[in-house]
Amino acid sequence: ANQLCAYSTIFPENVEVFITDIYGATLASTGRLSDYYQADEDWWQAAYNNGQGGIYISDPEFDDSARVYSLQISVPIIDDEEGTIVGVMRTTLNTIALQELINEQSFGQTGHAELFTATGEELIDGRSESSIGTGELPEATVQTLVGSEQGTDTATDEAGNYLLFSYSRVKVTETVP
């Protein structure tokens, strides 16, 4: 628990960090959790992945226990000598750091980055002051983005402005090699 607290001090955007064993029992945490058993959670099951290991990053959501909008990130803890999973580590990452990163991205005078949830809800709009007057993406365009992994396309926004955009899905759920 002390090492997890030290980690959270160095990386304060990690507002809650904890470790479970291979059965989902909490072993250490930076604070009090709402429950002891974690193996019934989607993030835990994705990271444990039936003993194969996986990486899980959630859509942003409000975390009641941490009291922030956040991403849940979980990874397996692997014994280097045996190559077996010995536990799961999860962090609750405050999205303020992500929002700052997206807001820093600009391309020319009007280009910007945006973050959408998996269902197409705009989460972070990184438009600069000079591009605030542009309209929103049409719903049909957003649904095309939601249904695709990545690509580049053109569209006309609700204000009639011509748009060129690239997109990529960033939610990760994969097995560990």
mmCIF file with all atom_site columns, C-alpha atoms in Angstrom:
data_model
loop_
_atom_site.group_PDB
_atom_site.id
_atom_site.type_symbol
_atom_site.label_atom_id
_atom_site.label_alt_id
_atom_site.label_comp_id
_atom_site.label_asym_id
_atom_site.label_entity_id
_atom_site.label_seq_id
_atom_site.pdbx_PDB_ins_code
_atom_site.Cartn_x
_atom_site.Cartn_y
_atom_site.Cartn_z
_atom_site.occupancy
_atom_site.B_iso_or_equiv
_atom_site.pdbx_formal_charge
_atom_site.auth_seq_id
_atom_site.auth_comp_id
_atom_site.auth_asym_id
_atom_site.auth_atom_id
_atom_site.pdbx_PDB_model_num
ATOM 1   C CA . ALA A 1 1   ? 0.000   0.000   0.000   1.00 0.00 ? 1   ALA A CA 1
ATOM 2   C CA . ASN A 1 2   ? 2.882   2.368   0.744   1.00 0.00 ? 2   ASN A CA 1
ATOM 3   C CA . GLN A 1 3   ? 4.370   1.788   -2.711  1.00 0.00 ? 3   GLN A CA 1
ATOM 4   C CA . LEU A 1 4   ? 0.976   2.438   -4.326  1.00 0.00 ? 4   LEU A CA 1
ATOM 5   C CA . CYS A 1 5   ? 0.634   5.688   -2.371  1.00 0.00 ? 5   CYS A CA 1
ATOM 6   C CA . ALA A 1 6   ? 4.150   6.713   -3.458  1.00 0.00 ? 6   ALA A CA 1
ATOM 7   C CA . TYR A 1 7   ? 3.165   5.977   -7.075  1.00 0.00 ? 7   TYR A CA 1
ATOM 8   C CA . SER A 1 8   ? 0.028   8.129   -6.691  1.00 0.00 ? 8   SER A CA 1
ATOM 9   C CA . THR A 1 9   ? 2.138   10.935  -5.256  1.00 0.00 ? 9   THR A CA 1
ATOM 10  C CA . ILE A 1 10  ? 4.464   10.862  -8.280  1.00 0.00 ? 10  ILE A CA 1
ATOM 11  C CA . PHE A 1 11  ? 1.548   10.481  -10.720 1.00 0.00 ? 11  PHE A CA 1
ATOM 12  C CA . PRO A 1 12  ? -1.337  12.362  -9.031  1.00 0.00 ? 12  PRO A CA 1
ATOM 13  C CA . GLU A 1 13  ? -3.734  11.826  -11.954 1.00 0.00 ? 13  GLU A CA 1
ATOM 14  C CA . ASN A 1 14  ? -3.976  8.241   -10.628 1.00 0.00 ? 14  ASN A CA 1
ATOM 15  C CA . VAL A 1 15  ? -6.514  9.006   -7.916  1.00 0.00 ? 15  VAL A CA 1
ATOM 16  C CA . GLU A 1 16  ? -7.058  5.405   -6.833  1.00 0.00 ? 16  GLU A CA 1
ATOM 17  C CA . VAL A 1 17  ? -4.682  2.490   -7.298  1.00 0.00 ? 17  VAL A CA 1
ATOM 18  C CA . PHE A 1 18  ? -5.093  -1.033  -5.977  1.00 0.00 ? 18  PHE A CA 1
ATOM 19  C CA . ILE A 1 19  ? -3.933  -4.608  -6.443  1.00 0.00 ? 19  ILE A CA 1
ATOM 20  C CA . THR A 1 20  ? -5.823  -7.886  -6.224  1.00 0.00 ? 20  THR A CA 1
ATOM 21  C CA . ASP A 1 21  ? -4.696  -11.482 -6.114  1.00 0.00 ? 21  ASP A CA 1
ATOM 22  C CA . ILE A 1 22  ? -5.634  -14.024 -8.813  1.00 0.00 ? 22  ILE A CA 1
ATOM 23  C CA . TYR A 1 23  ? -8.970  -14.625 -7.091  1.00 0.00 ? 23  TYR A CA 1
ATOM 24  C CA . GLY A 1 24  ? -10.021 -10.960 -7.083  1.00 0.00 ? 24  GLY A CA 1
ATOM 25  C CA . ALA A 1 25  ? -9.372  -10.271 -3.393  1.00 0.00 ? 25  ALA A CA 1
ATOM 26  C CA . THR A 1 26  ? -7.988  -6.797  -2.687  1.00 0.00 ? 26  THR A CA 1
ATOM 27  C CA . LEU A 1 27  ? -4.416  -6.972  -1.367  1.00 0.00 ? 27  LEU A CA 1
ATOM 28  C CA . ALA A 1 28  ? -3.367  -3.311  -1.257  1.00 0.00 ? 28  ALA A CA 1
ATOM 29  C CA . SER A 1 29  ? -4.939  0.037   -2.035  1.00 0.00 ? 29  SER A CA 1
ATOM 30  C CA . THR A 1 30  ? -4.283  3.758   -1.835  1.00 0.00 ? 30  THR A CA 1
ATOM 31  C CA . GLY A 1 31  ? -7.591  4.186   -0.008  1.00 0.00 ? 31  GLY A CA 1
ATOM 32  C CA . ARG A 1 32  ? -10.677 2.412   1.256   1.00 0.00 ? 32  ARG A CA 1
ATOM 33  C CA . LEU A 1 33  ? -12.585 0.619   -1.512  1.00 0.00 ? 33  LEU A CA 1
ATOM 34  C CA . SER A 1 34  ? -16.350 0.106   -1.627  1.00 0.00 ? 34  SER A CA 1
ATOM 35  C CA . ASP A 1 35  ? -15.881 -3.683  -1.680  1.00 0.00 ? 35  ASP A CA 1
ATOM 36  C CA . TYR A 1 36  ? -13.196 -6.287  -1.068  1.00 0.00 ? 36  TYR A CA 1
ATOM 37  C CA . TYR A 1 37  ? -13.980 -8.729  -3.888  1.00 0.00 ? 37  TYR A CA 1
ATOM 38  C CA . GLN A 1 38  ? -13.167 -7.492  -7.407  1.00 0.00 ? 38  GLN A CA 1
ATOM 39  C CA . ALA A 1 39  ? -13.343 -10.617 -9.629  1.00 0.00 ? 39  ALA A CA 1
ATOM 40  C CA . ASP A 1 40  ? -16.978 -9.899  -10.512 1.00 0.00 ? 40  ASP A CA 1
ATOM 41  C CA . GLU A 1 41  ? -16.007 -6.619  -12.225 1.00 0.00 ? 41  GLU A CA 1
ATOM 42  C CA . ASP A 1 42  ? -15.624 -6.352  -16.040 1.00 0.00 ? 42  ASP A CA 1
ATOM 43  C CA . TRP A 1 43  ? -12.243 -4.617  -15.763 1.00 0.00 ? 43  TRP A CA 1
ATOM 44  C CA . TRP A 1 44  ? -10.895 -7.399  -13.513 1.00 0.00 ? 44  TRP A CA 1
ATOM 45  C CA . GLN A 1 45  ? -12.146 -10.160 -15.800 1.00 0.00 ? 45  GLN A CA 1
ATOM 46  C CA . ALA A 1 46  ? -10.594 -8.442  -18.841 1.00 0.00 ? 46  ALA A CA 1
ATOM 47  C CA . ALA A 1 47  ? -7.207  -8.033  -17.123 1.00 0.00 ? 47  ALA A CA 1
ATOM 48  C CA . TYR A 1 48  ? -7.157  -11.580 -15.713 1.00 0.00 ? 48  TYR A CA 1
ATOM 49  C CA . ASN A 1 49  ? -8.603  -12.991 -18.982 1.00 0.00 ? 49  ASN A CA 1
ATOM 50  C CA . ASN A 1 50  ? -8.941  -16.575 -17.703 1.00 0.00 ? 50  ASN A CA 1
ATOM 51  C CA . GLY A 1 51  ? -5.269  -16.596 -16.692 1.00 0.00 ? 51  GLY A CA 1
ATOM 52  C CA . GLN A 1 52  ? -4.055  -15.373 -20.104 1.00 0.00 ? 52  GLN A CA 1
ATOM 53  C CA . GLY A 1 53  ? -3.762  -11.687 -19.160 1.00 0.00 ? 53  GLY A CA 1
ATOM 54  C CA . GLY A 1 54  ? -5.206  -8.638  -20.859 1.00 0.00 ? 54  GLY A CA 1
ATOM 55  C CA . ILE A 1 55  ? -5.194  -4.852  -20.836 1.00 0.00 ? 55  ILE A CA 1
ATOM 56  C CA . TYR A 1 56  ? -8.404  -2.965  -20.146 1.00 0.00 ? 56  TYR A CA 1
ATOM 57  C CA . ILE A 1 57  ? -9.170  0.753   -20.544 1.00 0.00 ? 57  ILE A CA 1
ATOM 58  C CA . SER A 1 58  ? -12.747 1.830   -19.882 1.00 0.00 ? 58  SER A CA 1
ATOM 59  C CA . ASP A 1 59  ? -14.774 4.585   -21.421 1.00 0.00 ? 59  ASP A CA 1
ATOM 60  C CA . PRO A 1 60  ? -14.617 7.703   -19.242 1.00 0.00 ? 60  PRO A CA 1
ATOM 61  C CA . GLU A 1 61  ? -17.221 7.699   -16.469 1.00 0.00 ? 61  GLU A CA 1
ATOM 62  C CA . PHE A 1 62  ? -17.914 9.245   -13.079 1.00 0.00 ? 62  PHE A CA 1
ATOM 63  C CA . ASP A 1 63  ? -16.210 7.181   -10.372 1.00 0.00 ? 63  ASP A CA 1
ATOM 64  C CA . ASP A 1 64  ? -18.233 7.377   -7.151  1.00 0.00 ? 64  ASP A CA 1
ATOM 65  C CA . SER A 1 65  ? -15.462 6.178   -4.850  1.00 0.00 ? 65  SER A CA 1
ATOM 66  C CA . ALA A 1 66  ? -12.786 8.502   -6.320  1.00 0.00 ? 66  ALA A CA 1
ATOM 67  C CA . ARG A 1 67  ? -15.314 11.345  -6.941  1.00 0.00 ? 67  ARG A CA 1
ATOM 68  C CA . VAL A 1 68  ? -13.883 12.271  -10.387 1.00 0.00 ? 68  VAL A CA 1
ATOM 69  C CA . TYR A 1 69  ? -14.560 11.627  -14.076 1.00 0.00 ? 69  TYR A CA 1
ATOM 70  C CA . SER A 1 70  ? -12.065 8.954   -14.874 1.00 0.00 ? 70  SER A CA 1
ATOM 71  C CA . LEU A 1 71  ? -10.840 6.027   -16.908 1.00 0.00 ? 71  LEU A CA 1
ATOM 72  C CA . GLN A 1 72  ? -10.387 2.663   -15.272 1.00 0.00 ? 72  GLN A CA 1
ATOM 73  C CA . ILE A 1 73  ? -7.212  0.962   -16.423 1.00 0.00 ? 73  ILE A CA 1
ATOM 74  C CA . SER A 1 74  ? -6.334  -2.567  -15.384 1.00 0.00 ? 74  SER A CA 1
ATOM 75  C CA . VAL A 1 75  ? -3.404  -4.809  -16.223 1.00 0.00 ? 75  VAL A CA 1
ATOM 76  C CA . PRO A 1 76  ? -2.266  -8.244  -15.081 1.00 0.00 ? 76  PRO A CA 1
ATOM 77  C CA . ILE A 1 77  ? 0.667   -8.589  -12.723 1.00 0.00 ? 77  ILE A CA 1
ATOM 78  C CA . ILE A 1 78  ? 2.904   -11.310 -14.147 1.00 0.00 ? 78  ILE A CA 1
ATOM 79  C CA . ASP A 1 79  ? 5.556   -13.314 -12.304 1.00 0.00 ? 79  ASP A CA 1
ATOM 80  C CA . ASP A 1 80  ? 8.707   -12.823 -14.412 1.00 0.00 ? 80  ASP A CA 1
ATOM 81  C CA . GLU A 1 81  ? 10.178  -16.242 -13.587 1.00 0.00 ? 81  GLU A CA 1
ATOM 82  C CA . GLU A 1 82  ? 7.048   -18.349 -14.012 1.00 0.00 ? 82  GLU A CA 1
ATOM 83  C CA . GLY A 1 83  ? 5.261   -16.214 -16.617 1.00 0.00 ? 83  GLY A CA 1
ATOM 84  C CA . THR A 1 84  ? 2.000   -16.691 -14.739 1.00 0.00 ? 84  THR A CA 1
ATOM 85  C CA . ILE A 1 85  ? -0.457  -14.072 -13.569 1.00 0.00 ? 85  ILE A CA 1
ATOM 86  C CA . VAL A 1 86  ? -0.217  -13.450 -9.833  1.00 0.00 ? 86  VAL A CA 1
ATOM 87  C CA . GLY A 1 87  ? -2.680  -10.568 -9.599  1.00 0.00 ? 87  GLY A CA 1
ATOM 88  C CA . VAL A 1 88  ? -4.315  -7.573  -11.223 1.00 0.00 ? 88  VAL A CA 1
ATOM 89  C CA . MET A 1 89  ? -3.534  -3.885  -10.790 1.00 0.00 ? 89  MET A CA 1
ATOM 90  C CA . ARG A 1 90  ? -6.156  -1.236  -11.416 1.00 0.00 ? 90  ARG A CA 1
ATOM 91  C CA . THR A 1 91  ? -5.878  2.516   -11.442 1.00 0.00 ? 91  THR A CA 1
ATOM 92  C CA . THR A 1 92  ? -8.532  5.183   -11.686 1.00 0.00 ? 92  THR A CA 1
ATOM 93  C CA . LEU A 1 93  ? -7.076  7.868   -13.953 1.00 0.00 ? 93  LEU A CA 1
ATOM 94  C CA . ASN A 1 94  ? -8.565  11.344  -13.565 1.00 0.00 ? 94  ASN A CA 1
ATOM 95  C CA . THR A 1 95  ? -9.602  12.568  -17.035 1.00 0.00 ? 95  THR A CA 1
ATOM 96  C CA . ILE A 1 96  ? -8.389  16.119  -16.340 1.00 0.00 ? 96  ILE A CA 1
ATOM 97  C CA . ALA A 1 97  ? -4.904  15.055  -17.484 1.00 0.00 ? 97  ALA A CA 1
ATOM 98  C CA . LEU A 1 98  ? -6.423  13.567  -20.644 1.00 0.00 ? 98  LEU A CA 1
ATOM 99  C CA . GLN A 1 99  ? -8.456  16.709  -21.258 1.00 0.00 ? 99  GLN A CA 1
ATOM 100 C CA . GLU A 1 100 ? -5.351  18.882  -20.938 1.00 0.00 ? 100 GLU A CA 1
ATOM 101 C CA . LEU A 1 101 ? -3.524  16.664  -23.434 1.00 0.00 ? 101 LEU A CA 1
ATOM 102 C CA . ILE A 1 102 ? -6.365  16.873  -25.951 1.00 0.00 ? 102 ILE A CA 1
ATOM 103 C CA . ASN A 1 103 ? -6.712  20.637  -25.488 1.00 0.00 ? 103 ASN A CA 1
ATOM 104 C CA . GLU A 1 104 ? -3.009  21.042  -26.347 1.00 0.00 ? 104 GLU A CA 1
ATOM 105 C CA . GLN A 1 105 ? -3.498  19.446  -29.780 1.00 0.00 ? 105 GLN A CA 1
ATOM 106 C CA . SER A 1 106 ? -4.056  21.926  -32.569 1.00 0.00 ? 106 SER A CA 1
ATOM 107 C CA . PHE A 1 107 ? -3.515  21.792  -36.303 1.00 0.00 ? 107 PHE A CA 1
ATOM 108 C CA . GLY A 1 108 ? -3.292  25.050  -38.212 1.00 0.00 ? 108 GLY A CA 1
ATOM 109 C CA . GLN A 1 109 ? -5.792  27.755  -37.235 1.00 0.00 ? 109 GLN A CA 1
ATOM 110 C CA . THR A 1 110 ? -8.901  25.615  -36.809 1.00 0.00 ? 110 THR A CA 1
ATOM 111 C CA . GLY A 1 111 ? -7.762  22.001  -36.416 1.00 0.00 ? 111 GLY A CA 1
ATOM 112 C CA . HIS A 1 112 ? -8.305  20.353  -33.066 1.00 0.00 ? 112 HIS A CA 1
ATOM 113 C CA . ALA A 1 113 ? -8.714  17.008  -31.305 1.00 0.00 ? 113 ALA A CA 1
ATOM 114 C CA . GLU A 1 114 ? -11.920 15.665  -29.794 1.00 0.00 ? 114 GLU A CA 1
ATOM 115 C CA . LEU A 1 115 ? -12.693 12.591  -27.725 1.00 0.00 ? 115 LEU A CA 1
ATOM 116 C CA . PHE A 1 116 ? -15.925 10.643  -28.076 1.00 0.00 ? 116 PHE A CA 1
ATOM 117 C CA . THR A 1 117 ? -17.230 7.746   -26.014 1.00 0.00 ? 117 THR A CA 1
ATOM 118 C CA . ALA A 1 118 ? -17.828 4.376   -27.681 1.00 0.00 ? 118 ALA A CA 1
ATOM 119 C CA . THR A 1 119 ? -21.479 5.382   -28.175 1.00 0.00 ? 119 THR A CA 1
ATOM 120 C CA . GLY A 1 120 ? -20.594 8.637   -29.970 1.00 0.00 ? 120 GLY A CA 1
ATOM 121 C CA . GLU A 1 121 ? -21.140 11.080  -27.106 1.00 0.00 ? 121 GLU A CA 1
ATOM 122 C CA . GLU A 1 122 ? -18.654 13.944  -27.281 1.00 0.00 ? 122 GLU A CA 1
ATOM 123 C CA . LEU A 1 123 ? -16.592 13.856  -24.110 1.00 0.00 ? 123 LEU A CA 1
ATOM 124 C CA . ILE A 1 124 ? -13.810 16.382  -24.718 1.00 0.00 ? 124 ILE A CA 1
ATOM 125 C CA . ASP A 1 125 ? -13.828 19.127  -27.327 1.00 0.00 ? 125 ASP A CA 1
ATOM 126 C CA . GLY A 1 126 ? -10.331 20.524  -27.769 1.00 0.00 ? 126 GLY A CA 1
ATOM 127 C CA . ARG A 1 127 ? -11.324 23.446  -29.983 1.00 0.00 ? 127 ARG A CA 1
ATOM 128 C CA . SER A 1 128 ? -9.221  26.536  -29.645 1.00 0.00 ? 128 SER A CA 1
ATOM 129 C CA . GLU A 1 129 ? -10.701 29.991  -29.175 1.00 0.00 ? 129 GLU A CA 1
ATOM 130 C CA . SER A 1 130 ? -10.377 30.650  -32.921 1.00 0.00 ? 130 SER A CA 1
ATOM 131 C CA . SER A 1 131 ? -12.509 27.653  -33.873 1.00 0.00 ? 131 SER A CA 1
ATOM 132 C CA . ILE A 1 132 ? -15.330 27.949  -31.334 1.00 0.00 ? 132 ILE A CA 1
ATOM 133 C CA . GLY A 1 133 ? -17.719 29.168  -34.040 1.00 0.00 ? 133 GLY A CA 1
ATOM 134 C CA . THR A 1 134 ? -17.654 25.913  -35.984 1.00 0.00 ? 134 THR A CA 1
ATOM 135 C CA . GLY A 1 135 ? -20.652 23.622  -35.840 1.00 0.00 ? 135 GLY A CA 1
ATOM 136 C CA . GLU A 1 136 ? -21.007 20.093  -34.555 1.00 0.00 ? 136 GLU A CA 1
ATOM 137 C CA . LEU A 1 137 ? -20.520 16.928  -36.564 1.00 0.00 ? 137 LEU A CA 1
ATOM 138 C CA . PRO A 1 138 ? -23.779 15.586  -37.983 1.00 0.00 ? 138 PRO A CA 1
ATOM 139 C CA . GLU A 1 139 ? -25.186 12.593  -36.073 1.00 0.00 ? 139 GLU A CA 1
ATOM 140 C CA . ALA A 1 140 ? -24.799 10.297  -39.108 1.00 0.00 ? 140 ALA A CA 1
ATOM 141 C CA . THR A 1 141 ? -21.077 11.149  -39.262 1.00 0.00 ? 141 THR A CA 1
ATOM 142 C CA . VAL A 1 142 ? -20.645 10.458  -35.538 1.00 0.00 ? 142 VAL A CA 1
ATOM 143 C CA . GLN A 1 143 ? -22.339 7.062   -35.919 1.00 0.00 ? 143 GLN A CA 1
ATOM 144 C CA . THR A 1 144 ? -19.999 6.229   -38.820 1.00 0.00 ? 144 THR A CA 1
ATOM 145 C CA . LEU A 1 145 ? -17.050 7.010   -36.538 1.00 0.00 ? 145 LEU A CA 1
ATOM 146 C CA . VAL A 1 146 ? -18.492 4.850   -33.753 1.00 0.00 ? 146 VAL A CA 1
ATOM 147 C CA . GLY A 1 147 ? -18.846 1.893   -36.120 1.00 0.00 ? 147 GLY A CA 1
ATOM 148 C CA . SER A 1 148 ? -15.300 2.105   -37.498 1.00 0.00 ? 148 SER A CA 1
ATOM 149 C CA . GLU A 1 149 ? -11.871 1.329   -36.105 1.00 0.00 ? 149 GLU A CA 1
ATOM 150 C CA . GLN A 1 150 ? -9.996  4.133   -37.869 1.00 0.00 ? 150 GLN A CA 1
ATOM 151 C CA . GLY A 1 151 ? -9.932  6.193   -41.013 1.00 0.00 ? 151 GLY A CA 1
ATOM 152 C CA . THR A 1 152 ? -9.968  9.591   -42.694 1.00 0.00 ? 152 THR A CA 1
ATOM 153 C CA . ASP A 1 153 ? -13.108 11.186  -44.105 1.00 0.00 ? 153 ASP A CA 1
ATOM 154 C CA . THR A 1 154 ? -14.787 14.446  -45.059 1.00 0.00 ? 154 THR A CA 1
ATOM 155 C CA . ALA A 1 155 ? -18.129 15.895  -44.028 1.00 0.00 ? 155 ALA A CA 1
ATOM 156 C CA . THR A 1 156 ? -20.025 19.147  -43.693 1.00 0.00 ? 156 THR A CA 1
ATOM 157 C CA . ASP A 1 157 ? -20.838 20.233  -40.157 1.00 0.00 ? 157 ASP A CA 1
ATOM 158 C CA . GLU A 1 158 ? -24.170 21.673  -38.999 1.00 0.00 ? 158 GLU A CA 1
ATOM 159 C CA . ALA A 1 159 ? -22.898 25.200  -39.717 1.00 0.00 ? 159 ALA A CA 1
ATOM 160 C CA . GLY A 1 160 ? -22.091 24.278  -43.333 1.00 0.00 ? 160 GLY A CA 1
ATOM 161 C CA . ASN A 1 161 ? -18.307 24.206  -42.861 1.00 0.00 ? 161 ASN A CA 1
ATOM 162 C CA . TYR A 1 162 ? -16.315 21.631  -44.810 1.00 0.00 ? 162 TYR A CA 1
ATOM 163 C CA . LEU A 1 163 ? -14.457 19.219  -42.498 1.00 0.00 ? 163 LEU A CA 1
ATOM 164 C CA . LEU A 1 164 ? -11.533 16.907  -43.047 1.00 0.00 ? 164 LEU A CA 1
ATOM 165 C CA . PHE A 1 165 ? -10.970 14.541  -40.142 1.00 0.00 ? 165 PHE A CA 1
ATOM 166 C CA . SER A 1 166 ? -9.142  11.410  -39.077 1.00 0.00 ? 166 SER A CA 1
ATOM 167 C CA . TYR A 1 167 ? -10.292 9.114   -36.334 1.00 0.00 ? 167 TYR A CA 1
ATOM 168 C CA . SER A 1 168 ? -9.174  6.063   -34.421 1.00 0.00 ? 168 SER A CA 1
ATOM 169 C CA . ARG A 1 169 ? -10.752 3.914   -31.718 1.00 0.00 ? 169 ARG A CA 1
ATOM 170 C CA . VAL A 1 170 ? -8.698  4.139   -28.522 1.00 0.00 ? 170 VAL A CA 1
ATOM 171 C CA . LYS A 1 171 ? -10.502 1.726   -26.201 1.00 0.00 ? 171 LYS A CA 1
ATOM 172 C CA . VAL A 1 172 ? -8.184  -1.134  -25.474 1.00 0.00 ? 172 VAL A CA 1
ATOM 173 C CA . THR A 1 173 ? -9.064  -4.658  -24.422 1.00 0.00 ? 173 THR A CA 1
ATOM 174 C CA . GLU A 1 174 ? -6.412  -7.093  -25.574 1.00 0.00 ? 174 GLU A CA 1
ATOM 175 C CA . THR A 1 175 ? -4.455  -10.069 -24.372 1.00 0.00 ? 175 THR A CA 1
ATOM 176 C CA . VAL A 1 176 ? -0.893  -9.799  -23.182 1.00 0.00 ? 176 VAL A CA 1
ATOM 177 C CA . PRO A 1 177 ? 1.633   -11.620 -25.397 1.00 0.00 ? 177 PRO A CA 1
#
